[in-house]
Phi, psi and omega in degrees: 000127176278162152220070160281340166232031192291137162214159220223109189223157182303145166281123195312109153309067194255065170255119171324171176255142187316313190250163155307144174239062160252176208230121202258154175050053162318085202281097192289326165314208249014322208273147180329164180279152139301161160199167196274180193264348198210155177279049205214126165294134179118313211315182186254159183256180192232123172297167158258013113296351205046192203071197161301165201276169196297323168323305173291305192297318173295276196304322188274340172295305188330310218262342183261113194288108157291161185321137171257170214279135193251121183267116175261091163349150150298341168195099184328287185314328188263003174273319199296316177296326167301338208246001179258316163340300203285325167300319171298314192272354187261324179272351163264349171297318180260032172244020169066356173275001175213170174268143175318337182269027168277304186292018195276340177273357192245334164269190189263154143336265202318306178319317218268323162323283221277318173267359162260355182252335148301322158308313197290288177283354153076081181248028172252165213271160167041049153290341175264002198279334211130174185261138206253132172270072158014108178264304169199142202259155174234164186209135129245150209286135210227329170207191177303317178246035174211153183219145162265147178226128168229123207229172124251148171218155201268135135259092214048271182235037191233134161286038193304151167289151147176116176260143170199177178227138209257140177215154188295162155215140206064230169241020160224173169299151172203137178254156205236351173203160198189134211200116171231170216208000000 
């Protein structure tokens, strides 16, 4: 098979929707008459327009999510700058180059537990690989005052994850949550 002329599109979102969408107290008179394809009992029947009947068609368009409306921090740059700041500073808490109340200012109460509890018990993955580098962060927009963050960092020649979620208070960022992996 060649693919010289092979092109590649994205695949359709079709994860049902969280609530129902069915359409209550529906009046089924309504719907085209059927009719047969050959005039013989059994034969199958045919819509006039053809295709699926409106019902399949209506649960499968229904069932397909469209792109939701892309929701923008207040201030992209000053989220992006934050969530690299806050990372950086969580992966020297946990390579031990700075202490846990460092992070008291950037973070939730619980991450500053949950990262004295990563200490204690030294659960952080590939601590013995070397000192973790930040390679790269990503920040998407999750409401007006909230962002998801997701980054990588390297420990020698190995890769690691680490996701969180960064949300304004006031007038700076605060990460409220945090998962490294």
């Amino acid at each position: 098979m060649s693919t010289d002329h092979m092109t590649l599109r994205p695949a359709p979102h079709c994860e049902p929707q969280l609530e129902s969408r069915a359409v209550a107290g529906e009046d089924r008179t309504q719907r085209p008459p059927l009719r047969r394809t050959d005039g013989h009992a059994g034969s199958t029947y045919r819509r006039p327009g053809g295709g699926a009947p409106a019902g399949i068609r209506r649960a499968v368009h229904g069932s397909c999510v469209t792109a939701p409306p892309q929701v923008r921090p207040n201030s992209d740059a000053g989220a992006r700058k934050f969530a690299e700041y806050a990372l950086r500073l969580v992966l020297e808490v946990v390579d031990r180059r700075r202490s846990v109340s460092q992070l008291r200012t950037v973070v939730d109460p619980k991450v500053l537990s949950a990262m004295r509890t990563v200490l204690s018990q030294d659960l952080a993955p590939g601590r013995s690989l070397g000192t973790a580098t930040l390679v790269r962060v990503h920040v998407s927009a999750a409401e007006p005052e909230a962002a998801e963050i997701f980054a990588s960092y390297q420990r020698g020649t190995q890769t690691f994850a680490v996701a969180g979620r960064i949300e304004r208070a006031r007038d700076s960022w605060r990460l409220v949550a945090v998962r490294l992996g």
